[in-house]
Coordinates of C-alpha atoms and ligand atoms in Angstrom, one line a residue:
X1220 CA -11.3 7.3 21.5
X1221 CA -13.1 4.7 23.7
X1222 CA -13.6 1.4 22.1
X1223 CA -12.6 -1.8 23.4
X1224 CA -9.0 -3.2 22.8
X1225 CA -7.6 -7.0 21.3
X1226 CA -4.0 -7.1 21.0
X1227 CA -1.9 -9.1 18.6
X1228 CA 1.5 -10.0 19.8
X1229 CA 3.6 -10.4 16.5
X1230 CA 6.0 -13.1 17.2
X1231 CA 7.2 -12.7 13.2
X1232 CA 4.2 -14.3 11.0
X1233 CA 3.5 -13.8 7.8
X1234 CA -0.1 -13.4 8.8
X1235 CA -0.1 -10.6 11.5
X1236 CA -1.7 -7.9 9.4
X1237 CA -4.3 -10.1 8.5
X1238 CA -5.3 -11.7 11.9
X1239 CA -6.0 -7.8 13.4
X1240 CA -7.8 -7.2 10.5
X1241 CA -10.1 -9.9 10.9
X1242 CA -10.6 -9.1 14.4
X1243 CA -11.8 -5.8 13.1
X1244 CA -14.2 -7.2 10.7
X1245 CA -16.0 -9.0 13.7
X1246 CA -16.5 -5.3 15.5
X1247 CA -13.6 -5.3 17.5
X1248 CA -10.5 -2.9 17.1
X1249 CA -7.5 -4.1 17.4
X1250 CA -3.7 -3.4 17.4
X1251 CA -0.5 -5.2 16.3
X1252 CA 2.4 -5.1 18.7
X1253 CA 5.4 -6.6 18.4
X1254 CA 6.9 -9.9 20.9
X1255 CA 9.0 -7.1 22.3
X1256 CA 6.8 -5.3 24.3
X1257 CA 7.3 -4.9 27.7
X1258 CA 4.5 -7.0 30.3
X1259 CA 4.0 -3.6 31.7
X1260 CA 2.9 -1.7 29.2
X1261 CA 0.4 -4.7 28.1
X1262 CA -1.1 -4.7 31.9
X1263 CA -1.3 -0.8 31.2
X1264 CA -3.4 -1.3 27.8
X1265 CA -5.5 -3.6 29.8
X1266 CA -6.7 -5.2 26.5
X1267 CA -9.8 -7.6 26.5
X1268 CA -7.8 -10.2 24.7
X1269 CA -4.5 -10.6 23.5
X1270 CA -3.6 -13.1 20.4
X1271 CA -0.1 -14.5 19.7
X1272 CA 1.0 -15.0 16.1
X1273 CA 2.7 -17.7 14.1
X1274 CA 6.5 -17.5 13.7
X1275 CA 9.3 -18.8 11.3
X1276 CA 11.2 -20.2 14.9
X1277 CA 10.9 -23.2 17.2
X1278 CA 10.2 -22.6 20.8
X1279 CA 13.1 -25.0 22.4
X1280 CA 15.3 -23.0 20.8
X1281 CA 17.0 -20.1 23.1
X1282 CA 17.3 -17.9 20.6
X1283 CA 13.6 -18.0 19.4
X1284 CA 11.3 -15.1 20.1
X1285 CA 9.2 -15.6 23.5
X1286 CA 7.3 -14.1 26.3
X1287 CA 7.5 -13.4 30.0
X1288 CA 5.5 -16.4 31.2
X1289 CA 3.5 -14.3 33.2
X1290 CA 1.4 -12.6 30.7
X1291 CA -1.1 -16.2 31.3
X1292 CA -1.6 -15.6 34.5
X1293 CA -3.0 -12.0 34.0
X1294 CA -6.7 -13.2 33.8
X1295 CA -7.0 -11.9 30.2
X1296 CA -8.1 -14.9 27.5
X1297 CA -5.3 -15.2 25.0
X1298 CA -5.7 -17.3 22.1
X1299 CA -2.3 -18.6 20.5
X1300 CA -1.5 -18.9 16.6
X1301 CA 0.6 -21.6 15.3
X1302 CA 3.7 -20.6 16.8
X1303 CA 1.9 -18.8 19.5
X1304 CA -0.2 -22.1 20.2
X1305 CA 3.5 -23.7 20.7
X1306 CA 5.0 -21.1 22.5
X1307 CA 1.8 -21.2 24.9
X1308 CA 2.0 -24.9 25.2
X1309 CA 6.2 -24.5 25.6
X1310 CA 5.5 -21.9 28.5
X1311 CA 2.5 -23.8 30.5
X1312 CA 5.0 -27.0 30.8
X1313 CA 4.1 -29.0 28.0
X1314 CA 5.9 -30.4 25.1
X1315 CA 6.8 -29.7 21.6
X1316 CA 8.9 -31.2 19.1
X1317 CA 10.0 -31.3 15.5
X1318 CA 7.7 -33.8 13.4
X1319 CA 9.9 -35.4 10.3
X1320 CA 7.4 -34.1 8.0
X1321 CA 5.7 -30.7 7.7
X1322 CA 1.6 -30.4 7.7
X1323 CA 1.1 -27.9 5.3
X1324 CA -2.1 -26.5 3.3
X1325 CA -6.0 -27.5 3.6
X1326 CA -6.2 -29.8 6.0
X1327 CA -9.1 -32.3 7.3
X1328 CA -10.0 -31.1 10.7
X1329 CA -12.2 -32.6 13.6
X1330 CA -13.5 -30.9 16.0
X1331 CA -14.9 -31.4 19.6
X1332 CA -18.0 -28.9 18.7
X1333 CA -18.8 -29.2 22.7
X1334 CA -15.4 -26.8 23.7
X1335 CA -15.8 -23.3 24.7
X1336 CA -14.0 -21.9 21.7
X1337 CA -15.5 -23.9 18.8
X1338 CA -18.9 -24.0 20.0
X1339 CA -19.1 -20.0 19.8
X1340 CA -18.3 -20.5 16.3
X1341 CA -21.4 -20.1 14.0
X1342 CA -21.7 -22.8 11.1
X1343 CA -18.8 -25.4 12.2
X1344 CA -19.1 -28.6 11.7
X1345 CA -17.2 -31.5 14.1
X1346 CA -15.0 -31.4 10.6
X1347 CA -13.5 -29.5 8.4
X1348 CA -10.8 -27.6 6.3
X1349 CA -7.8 -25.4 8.2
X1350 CA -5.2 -23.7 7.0
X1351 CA -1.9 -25.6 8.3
X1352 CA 1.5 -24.6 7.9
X1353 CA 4.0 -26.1 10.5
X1354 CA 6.4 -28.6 10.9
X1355 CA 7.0 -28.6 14.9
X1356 CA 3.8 -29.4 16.9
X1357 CA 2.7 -29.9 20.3
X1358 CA 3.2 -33.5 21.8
X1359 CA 2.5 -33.6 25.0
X1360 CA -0.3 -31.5 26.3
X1361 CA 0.4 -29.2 29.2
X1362 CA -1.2 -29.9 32.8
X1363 CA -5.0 -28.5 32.8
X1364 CA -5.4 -28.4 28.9
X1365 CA -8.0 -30.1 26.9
X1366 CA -7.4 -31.4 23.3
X1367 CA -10.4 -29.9 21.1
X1368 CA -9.0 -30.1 17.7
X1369 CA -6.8 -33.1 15.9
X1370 CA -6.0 -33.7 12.4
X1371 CA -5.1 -37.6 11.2
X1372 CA -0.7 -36.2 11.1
X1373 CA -1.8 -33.5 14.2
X1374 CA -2.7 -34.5 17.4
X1375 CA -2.8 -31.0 19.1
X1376 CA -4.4 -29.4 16.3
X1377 CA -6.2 -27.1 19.3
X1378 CA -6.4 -27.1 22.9
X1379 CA -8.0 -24.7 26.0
X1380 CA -7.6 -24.0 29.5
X1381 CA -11.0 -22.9 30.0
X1382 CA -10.1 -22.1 34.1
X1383 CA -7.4 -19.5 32.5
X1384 CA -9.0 -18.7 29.5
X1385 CA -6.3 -19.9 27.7
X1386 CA -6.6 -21.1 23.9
X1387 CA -4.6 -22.1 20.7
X1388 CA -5.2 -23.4 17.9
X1389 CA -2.4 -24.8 15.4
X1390 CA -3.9 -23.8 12.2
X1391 CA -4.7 -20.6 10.9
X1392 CA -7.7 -19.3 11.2
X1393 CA -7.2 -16.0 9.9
X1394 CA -6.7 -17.5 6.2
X1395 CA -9.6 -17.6 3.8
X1396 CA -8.8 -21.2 3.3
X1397 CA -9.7 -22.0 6.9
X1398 CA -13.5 -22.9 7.2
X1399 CA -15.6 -20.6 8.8
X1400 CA -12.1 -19.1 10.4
X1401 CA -13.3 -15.6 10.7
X1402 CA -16.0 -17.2 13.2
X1403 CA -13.2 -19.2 15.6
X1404 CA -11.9 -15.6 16.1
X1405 CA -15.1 -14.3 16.3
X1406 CA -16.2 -16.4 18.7
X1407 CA -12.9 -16.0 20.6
X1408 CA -13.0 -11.8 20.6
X1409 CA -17.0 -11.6 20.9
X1410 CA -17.9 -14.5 23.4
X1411 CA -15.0 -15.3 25.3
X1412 CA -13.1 -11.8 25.4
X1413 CA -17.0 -10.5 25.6
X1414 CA -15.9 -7.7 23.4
X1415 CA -19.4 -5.9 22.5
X1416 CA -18.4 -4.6 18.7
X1417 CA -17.9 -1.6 19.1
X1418 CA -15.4 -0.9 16.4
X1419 CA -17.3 0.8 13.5
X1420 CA -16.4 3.2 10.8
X1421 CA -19.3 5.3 12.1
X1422 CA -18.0 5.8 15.7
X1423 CA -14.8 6.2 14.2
X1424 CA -15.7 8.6 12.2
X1425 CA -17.5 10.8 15.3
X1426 CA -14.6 10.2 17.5
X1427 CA -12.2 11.2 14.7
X1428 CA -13.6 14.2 14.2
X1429 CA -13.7 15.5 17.6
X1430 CA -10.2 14.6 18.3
X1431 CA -9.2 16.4 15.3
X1432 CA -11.0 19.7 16.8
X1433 CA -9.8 19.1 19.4
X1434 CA -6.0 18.8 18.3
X1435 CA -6.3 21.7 15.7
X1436 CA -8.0 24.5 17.5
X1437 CA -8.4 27.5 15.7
X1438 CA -5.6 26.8 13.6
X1439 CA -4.7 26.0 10.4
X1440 CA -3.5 22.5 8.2
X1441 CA -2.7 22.0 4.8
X1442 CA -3.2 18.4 2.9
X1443 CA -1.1 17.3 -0.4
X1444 CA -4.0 15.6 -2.5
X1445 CA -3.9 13.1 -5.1
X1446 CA -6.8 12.1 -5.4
X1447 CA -5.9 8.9 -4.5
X1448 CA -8.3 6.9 -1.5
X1449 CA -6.3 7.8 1.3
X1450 CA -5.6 11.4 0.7
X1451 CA -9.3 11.8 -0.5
X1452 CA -10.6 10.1 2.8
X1453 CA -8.2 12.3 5.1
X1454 CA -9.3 15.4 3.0
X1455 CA -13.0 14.6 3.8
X1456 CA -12.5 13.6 7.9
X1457 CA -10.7 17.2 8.2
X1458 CA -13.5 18.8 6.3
X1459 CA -15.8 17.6 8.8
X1460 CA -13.9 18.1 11.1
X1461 CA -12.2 22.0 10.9
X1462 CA -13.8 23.0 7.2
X1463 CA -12.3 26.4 6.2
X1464 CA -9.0 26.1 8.2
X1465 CA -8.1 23.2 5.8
X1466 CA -6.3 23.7 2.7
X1467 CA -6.0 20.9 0.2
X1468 CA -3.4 21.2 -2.6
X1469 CA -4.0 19.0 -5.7
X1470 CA -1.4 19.4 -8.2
X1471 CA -2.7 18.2 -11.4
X1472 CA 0.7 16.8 -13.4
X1473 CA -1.2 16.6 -16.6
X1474 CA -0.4 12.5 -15.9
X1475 CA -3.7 11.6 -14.7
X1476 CA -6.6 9.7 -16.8
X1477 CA -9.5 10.6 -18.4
X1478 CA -11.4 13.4 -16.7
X1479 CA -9.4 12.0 -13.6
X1480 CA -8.5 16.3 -12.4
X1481 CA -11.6 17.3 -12.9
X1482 CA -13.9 14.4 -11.2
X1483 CA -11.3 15.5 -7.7
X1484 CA -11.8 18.6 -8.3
X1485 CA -15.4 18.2 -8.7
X1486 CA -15.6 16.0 -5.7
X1487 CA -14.0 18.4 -3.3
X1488 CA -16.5 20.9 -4.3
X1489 CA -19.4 21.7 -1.8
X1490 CA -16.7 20.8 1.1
X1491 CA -16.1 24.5 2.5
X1492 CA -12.9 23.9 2.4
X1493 CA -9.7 26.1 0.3
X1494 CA -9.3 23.9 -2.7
X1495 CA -6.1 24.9 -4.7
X1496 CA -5.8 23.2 -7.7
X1497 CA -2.6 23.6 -9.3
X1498 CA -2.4 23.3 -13.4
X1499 CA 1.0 22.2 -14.1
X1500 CA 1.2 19.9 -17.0
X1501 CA 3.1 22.2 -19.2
X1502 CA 5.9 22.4 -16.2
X1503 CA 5.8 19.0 -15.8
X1504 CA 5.9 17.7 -19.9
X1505 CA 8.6 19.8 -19.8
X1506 CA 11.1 18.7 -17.9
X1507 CA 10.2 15.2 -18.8
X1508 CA 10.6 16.1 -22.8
X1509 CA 13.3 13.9 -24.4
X1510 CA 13.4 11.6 -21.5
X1511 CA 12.7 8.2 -21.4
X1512 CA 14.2 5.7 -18.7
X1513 CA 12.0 5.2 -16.4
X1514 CA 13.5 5.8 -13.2
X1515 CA 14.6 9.2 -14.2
X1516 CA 10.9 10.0 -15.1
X1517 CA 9.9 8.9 -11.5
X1518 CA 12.8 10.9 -10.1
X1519 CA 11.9 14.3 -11.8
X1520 CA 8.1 13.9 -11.3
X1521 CA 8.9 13.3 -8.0
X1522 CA 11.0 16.6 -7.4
X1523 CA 8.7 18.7 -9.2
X1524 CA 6.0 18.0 -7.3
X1525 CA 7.3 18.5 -4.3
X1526 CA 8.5 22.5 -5.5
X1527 CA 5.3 23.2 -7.0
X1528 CA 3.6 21.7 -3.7
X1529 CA 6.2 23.9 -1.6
X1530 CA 6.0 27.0 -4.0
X1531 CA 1.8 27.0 -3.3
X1532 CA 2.7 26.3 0.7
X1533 CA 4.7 29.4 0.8
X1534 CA 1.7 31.8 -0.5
X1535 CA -0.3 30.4 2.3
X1536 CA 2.1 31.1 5.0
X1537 CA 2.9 28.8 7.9
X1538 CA 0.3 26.5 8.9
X1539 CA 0.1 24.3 12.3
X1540 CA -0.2 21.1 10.6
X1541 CA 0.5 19.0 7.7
X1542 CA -2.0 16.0 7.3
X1543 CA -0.9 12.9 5.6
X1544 CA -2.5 9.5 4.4
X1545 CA -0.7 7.3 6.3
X1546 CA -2.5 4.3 6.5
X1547 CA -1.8 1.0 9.2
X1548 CA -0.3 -1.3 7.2
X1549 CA 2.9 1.6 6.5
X1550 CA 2.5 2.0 10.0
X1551 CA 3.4 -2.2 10.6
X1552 CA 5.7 -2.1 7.5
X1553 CA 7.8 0.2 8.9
X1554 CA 8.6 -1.4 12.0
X1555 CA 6.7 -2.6 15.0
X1556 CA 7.7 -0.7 18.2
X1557 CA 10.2 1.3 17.0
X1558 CA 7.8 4.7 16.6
X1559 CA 11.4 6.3 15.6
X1560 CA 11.3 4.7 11.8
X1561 CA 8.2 4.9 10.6
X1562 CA 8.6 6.3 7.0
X1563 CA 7.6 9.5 5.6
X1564 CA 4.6 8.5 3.2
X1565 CA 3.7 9.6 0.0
X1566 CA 2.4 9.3 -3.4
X1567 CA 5.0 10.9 -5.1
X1568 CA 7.9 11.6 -3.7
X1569 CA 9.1 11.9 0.0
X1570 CA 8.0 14.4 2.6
X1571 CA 8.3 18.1 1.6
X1572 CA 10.3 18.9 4.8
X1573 CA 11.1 22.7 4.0
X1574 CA 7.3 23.3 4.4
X1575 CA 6.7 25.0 7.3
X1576 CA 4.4 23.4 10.1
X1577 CA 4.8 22.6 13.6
X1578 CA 3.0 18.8 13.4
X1579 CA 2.0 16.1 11.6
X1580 CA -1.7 15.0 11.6
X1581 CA -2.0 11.2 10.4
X1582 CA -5.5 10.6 10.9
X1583 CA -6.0 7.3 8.8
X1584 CA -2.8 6.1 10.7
X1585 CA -4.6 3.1 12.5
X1586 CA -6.9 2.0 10.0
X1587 CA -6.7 -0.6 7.0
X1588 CA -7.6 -0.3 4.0
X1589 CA -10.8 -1.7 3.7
X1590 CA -11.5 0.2 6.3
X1591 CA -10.5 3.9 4.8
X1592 CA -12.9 2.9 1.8
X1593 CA -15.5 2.3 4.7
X1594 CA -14.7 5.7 6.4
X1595 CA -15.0 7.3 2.9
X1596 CA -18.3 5.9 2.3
X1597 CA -19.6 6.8 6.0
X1598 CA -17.9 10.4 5.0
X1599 CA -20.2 10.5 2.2
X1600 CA -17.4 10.5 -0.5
X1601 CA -18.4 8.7 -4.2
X1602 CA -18.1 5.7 -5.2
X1603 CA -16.0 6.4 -8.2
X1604 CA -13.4 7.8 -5.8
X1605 CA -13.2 5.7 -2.7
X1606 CA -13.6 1.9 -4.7
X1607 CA -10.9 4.0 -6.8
X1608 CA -8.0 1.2 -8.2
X1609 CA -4.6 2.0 -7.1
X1610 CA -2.7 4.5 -9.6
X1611 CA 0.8 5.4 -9.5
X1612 CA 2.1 8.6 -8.4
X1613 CA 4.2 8.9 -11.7
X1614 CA 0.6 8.4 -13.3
X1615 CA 0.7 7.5 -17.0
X1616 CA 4.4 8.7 -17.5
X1617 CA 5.6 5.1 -16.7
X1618 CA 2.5 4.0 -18.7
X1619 CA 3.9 5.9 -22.3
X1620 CA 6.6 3.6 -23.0
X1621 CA 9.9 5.9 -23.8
X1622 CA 9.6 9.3 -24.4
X1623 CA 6.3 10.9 -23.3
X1624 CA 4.4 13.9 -25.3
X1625 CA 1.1 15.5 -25.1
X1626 CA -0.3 13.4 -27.9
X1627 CA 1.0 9.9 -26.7
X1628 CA -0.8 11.0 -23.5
X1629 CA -4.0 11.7 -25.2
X1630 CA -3.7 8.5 -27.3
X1631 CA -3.6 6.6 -23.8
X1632 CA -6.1 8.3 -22.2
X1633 CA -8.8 7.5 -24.8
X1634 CA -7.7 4.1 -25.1
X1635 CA -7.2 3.2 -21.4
X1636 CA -10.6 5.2 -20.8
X1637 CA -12.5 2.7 -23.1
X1638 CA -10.8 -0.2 -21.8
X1639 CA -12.3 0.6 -18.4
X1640 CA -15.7 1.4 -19.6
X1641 CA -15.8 -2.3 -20.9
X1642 CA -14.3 -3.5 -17.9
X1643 CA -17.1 -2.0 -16.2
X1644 CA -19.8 -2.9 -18.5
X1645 CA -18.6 -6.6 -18.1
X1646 CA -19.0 -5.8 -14.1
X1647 CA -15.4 -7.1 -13.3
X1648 CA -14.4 -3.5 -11.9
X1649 CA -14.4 -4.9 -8.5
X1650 CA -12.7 -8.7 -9.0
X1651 CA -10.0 -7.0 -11.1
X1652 CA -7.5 -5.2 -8.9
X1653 CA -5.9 -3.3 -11.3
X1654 CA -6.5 -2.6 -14.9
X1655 CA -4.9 -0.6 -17.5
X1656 CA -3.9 0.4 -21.3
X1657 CA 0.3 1.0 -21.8
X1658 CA 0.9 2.3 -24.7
X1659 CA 4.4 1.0 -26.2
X1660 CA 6.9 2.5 -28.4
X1661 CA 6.2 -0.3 -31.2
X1662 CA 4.7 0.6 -34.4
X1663 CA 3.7 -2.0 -36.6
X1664 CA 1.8 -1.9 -40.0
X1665 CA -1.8 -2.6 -40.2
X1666 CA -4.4 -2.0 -42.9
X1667 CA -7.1 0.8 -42.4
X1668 CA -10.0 0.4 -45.4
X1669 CA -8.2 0.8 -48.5
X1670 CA -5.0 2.0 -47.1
X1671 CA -1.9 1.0 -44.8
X1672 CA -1.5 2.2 -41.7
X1673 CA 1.4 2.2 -39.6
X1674 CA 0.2 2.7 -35.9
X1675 CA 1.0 2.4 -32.0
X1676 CA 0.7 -0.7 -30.4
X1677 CA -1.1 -1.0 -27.5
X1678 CA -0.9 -3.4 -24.4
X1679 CA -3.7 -4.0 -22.3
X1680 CA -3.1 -5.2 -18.5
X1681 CA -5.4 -6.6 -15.7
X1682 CA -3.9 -8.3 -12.7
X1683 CA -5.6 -10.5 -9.7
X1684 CA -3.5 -9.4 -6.3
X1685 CA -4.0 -9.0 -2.6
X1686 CA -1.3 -7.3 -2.0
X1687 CA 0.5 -6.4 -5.2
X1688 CA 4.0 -7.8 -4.3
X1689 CA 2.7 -11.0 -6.6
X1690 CA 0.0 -10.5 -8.8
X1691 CA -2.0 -13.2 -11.3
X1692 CA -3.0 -12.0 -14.5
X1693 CA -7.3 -11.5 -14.6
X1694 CA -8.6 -14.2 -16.9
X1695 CA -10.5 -11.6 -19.2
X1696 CA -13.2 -13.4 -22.4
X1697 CA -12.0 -13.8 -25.2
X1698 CA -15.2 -11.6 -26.5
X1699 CA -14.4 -9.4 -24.1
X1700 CA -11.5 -8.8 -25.1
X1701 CA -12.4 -8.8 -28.5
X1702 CA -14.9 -5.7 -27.8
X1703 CA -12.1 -3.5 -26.3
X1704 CA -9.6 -4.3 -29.5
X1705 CA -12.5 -3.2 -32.0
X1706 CA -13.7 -0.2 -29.9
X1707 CA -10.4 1.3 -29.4
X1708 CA -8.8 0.4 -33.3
X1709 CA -12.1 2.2 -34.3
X1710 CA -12.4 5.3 -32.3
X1711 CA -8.5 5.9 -31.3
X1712 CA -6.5 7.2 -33.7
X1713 CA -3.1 6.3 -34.1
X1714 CA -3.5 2.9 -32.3
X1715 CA -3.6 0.0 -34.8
X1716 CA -2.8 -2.9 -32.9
X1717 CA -3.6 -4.0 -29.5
X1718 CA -2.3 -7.1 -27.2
X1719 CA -2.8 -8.4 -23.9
X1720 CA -0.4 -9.0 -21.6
X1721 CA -0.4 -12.9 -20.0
X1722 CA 2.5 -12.8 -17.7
X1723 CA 2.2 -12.9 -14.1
X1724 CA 3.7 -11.3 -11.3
X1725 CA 7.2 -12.2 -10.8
X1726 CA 9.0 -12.3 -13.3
X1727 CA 7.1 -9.5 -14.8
X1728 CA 6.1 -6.3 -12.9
X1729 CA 3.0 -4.8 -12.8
X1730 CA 3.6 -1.9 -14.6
X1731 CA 5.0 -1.7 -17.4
X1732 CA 8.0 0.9 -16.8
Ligands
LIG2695 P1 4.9 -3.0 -9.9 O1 4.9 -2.5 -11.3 O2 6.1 -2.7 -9.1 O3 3.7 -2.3 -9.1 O4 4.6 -4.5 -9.9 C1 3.1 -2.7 -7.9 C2 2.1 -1.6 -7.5 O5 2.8 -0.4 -7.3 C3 2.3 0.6 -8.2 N1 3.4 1.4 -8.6 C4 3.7 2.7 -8.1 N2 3.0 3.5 -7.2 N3 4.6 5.2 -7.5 C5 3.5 4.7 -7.0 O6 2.9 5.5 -6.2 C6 5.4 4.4 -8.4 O7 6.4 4.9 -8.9 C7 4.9 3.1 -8.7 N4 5.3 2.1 -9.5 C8 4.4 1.1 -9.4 C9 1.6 -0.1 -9.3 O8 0.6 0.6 -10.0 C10 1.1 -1.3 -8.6 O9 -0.1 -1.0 -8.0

């Protein structure tokens, strides 16, 4: 694949993740690697830019991460971070040192609007807000440098080199909070790196597929489908890509929502490729009768995936490959540089080892999220499943409080159906990052026309999140909410009573179980 290359060198920031991805939004691809890397290997990448990242440490310390000095004499423009805007200052002879208090949040910025890297940056002002979050900072400016940024606590709040197209900036651009931060680094990647933006989900998707050809030959691969985005994007690249000599196996655990089998099914339809879908609710309900802790339920859904996934493998015989939905941020999670650990990912439950095939195909591997919704549009995939809200592998077993049957499944899945209908009436499907209906073990007594009723509980859940380790809980109207309670009282039976959850994300998890 031929695109032009910015690196990240991850010096331990909180941020990384999100600075490469915002390089990618302005057109330009771009990798994460970590402070480890060897200089040669960087001159071998020959990258049109390299950025440092922030970093919990302080530079004169010996045991804090650094670089081989030599990397800012290579001739390629780096721009430094935070930490990296320290550790560039540290290494080109100047001075940093601890401040007695920290500069931390939006910060009042000015600007010197005439400098090479903030005059590339469309809609600045000579002020404005940054993201700040340091406590050591750059007091004495190295030889050759030019202050173009200060706050009123930060004197160094940016400086260049413009001779050695070196550049850092203190705050964070990368942050939402930062003023018109996406444009710094555009201006940084497009103008002075002169990257030309060539980093689309179109050309990705062309290149993609011939280097899937290419890899796969004549041969055959097989695909575990959820129906979740990733699985469904990777599904539809290797359609493209080798058609019949893919088979995709969806086991339906009779855990999914409304309609939810049949709309994958439906959308792999058309595809040319073998499409096995495997009906095993009754296998699964079984071995989860009586059972109610929820880590047990996780465990066996988890196992019994995996053997009726491995039974199905075995009537197709070996295949070459096995494709999986491994998407970039596993790929950073698991460990920068050390190829060695990067986990095993899936839905469910872990990697189905005793299936037989000779290699692993990971062709989302490189790409955020954002981007595989991108790809799946470019792929022509629907709406309905690539803008798809994230849904658990267990499904709605950890979303039947206590023991699960067939009819507490159905009761759910009408309930959490209408729940989402209204959501999507109200147009808050895409704000809302997750939204759902639990339906709990409580029965309470409620009246029903003339008589009494004593009925299911049910909570309803809808959480704010970037990234689902915290989450805040989606300010839904009252009347809103109002709607849902009478719809689903009215036209679900056995469900008398509904509530919504308020708690955020910790102390409460997002699911329920
Ligand atoms: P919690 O409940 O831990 O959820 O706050 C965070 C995110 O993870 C999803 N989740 C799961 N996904 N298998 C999955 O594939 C699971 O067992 C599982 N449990 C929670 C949850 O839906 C939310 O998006």
């Amino acid at each position: 694949m031929s695109h032009q290359l910015v690196i990240v060198l991850d010096f331990g920031g909180q941020y990384n993740q999100l600075i490469a991805r915002r390089v990618r939004e302005c057109g330009v691809y771009c990798e994460v690697f970590s402070y480890k890397t060897d200089i040669e290997k960087i001159k071998e990448l020959s990258p049109a830019g390299i950025i440092f990242t922030g970093g919990p440490n302080s530079v004169y310390e010996s045991t804090s991460p650094t670089y081989d000095k030599q990397i800012l004499s290579l001739g390629i423009p780096i721009l430094g971070i935070c930490y990296g805007a320290q550790l560039m200052a540290h290494l080109s002879g100047g001075t940093v040192e601890h401040a007695e208090s920290r500069e931390y949040g939006r910060t009042q910025t000015y600007y010197n609007k005439n400098s090479e890297l903030f005059s590339g940056a469309s809609g600045l002002g000579s002020e404005g807000i940054t993201w700040m979050s340091h406590t050591d900072y750059i007091s004495k400016l190295p030889e050759g440098f030019e202050i173009i940024a200060h706050t009123d606590s930060c004197p160094v709040a940016a400086m260049e080199n413009v001779e050695k197209k070196l550049y850092a900036v203190q705050f964070h651009p990368e942050v939402n909070h930062t003023d018109h931060g996406t444009q710094i680094l555009y201006s940084f990647v497009r103008r002075i790196c002169g990257c030309t933006g060539d980093w689309t989900m179109e050309n990705y998707a062309v290149s993609a597929i011939a280097d899937i050809r290419a890899k796969v030959g004549d041969k055959k691969a097989l695909l575990a489908l959820s129906g979740g985005v990733d699985s469904s994007v990777a599904a539809a690249l290797l359609a493209k890509a080798i058609g019949d000599q893919l088979t995709c196996i969806f086991v339906d655990h009779g855990l999914m929502r409304k309609n939810e089998g049949d709309e994958v099914e439906q959308a792999f339809s058309g595809w040319g490729i073998n499409f096995i879908r495997v009906n095993a609710a009754d296998r699964f309900l079984g071995r989860l009768a009586g059972v109610s802790d929820p880590e047990t339920k996780r465990k066996i859904i988890g196992e019994e995936f995996i053997r009726v996934f491995e039974a199905e493998a075995k009537k197709i015989g070996a295949v070459d490959f096995l494709v999986q939905g491994t998407i970039y941020p596993d790929v950073i999670e698991s460990g920068l540089g050390d190829a060695a650990v990067i986990k095993s990912h899936h839905n469910v439950g872990g990697l189905p080892d005793y299936v037989d095939f000779k290699e692993i195909i990971e062709p989302l591997r490189m790409l955020f999220k954002d981007e595989v919704r991108r790809l799946g549009h470019e792929l022509g995939l629907s709406d309905v499943l690539v803008n798809r809200q994230p849904f658990p592998g267990p499904g709605l077993a950890i979303r039947v409080i206590g023991e699960i049957t067939a009819e507490k499944l159905d009761i759910l899945r009408d309930a959490d159906y209408i729940f989402r209908e209204e959501i999507a009436k109200a147009g808050l499907d895409t704000s809302i990052n997750q939204y759902f209906a639990v339906l709990t073990n409580m029965r309470s007594v409620g009246v029903m026309g003339d008589g009494r009723t004593y009925d299911y509980t049910l909570a309803l859940r809808a959480v704010t999140t970037t990234d689902f380790m915290t989450a805040d809980v989606a300010p839904l109207p009252y009347d809103l909410l109002g709607r849902i309670s009478a719809r689903i009282v009215n036209e679900v039976n056995s469900i008398n009573r509904i509530v919504y959850d308020v708690t955020t994300k910790p102390p409460a998890t997002i699911e329920w179980e």
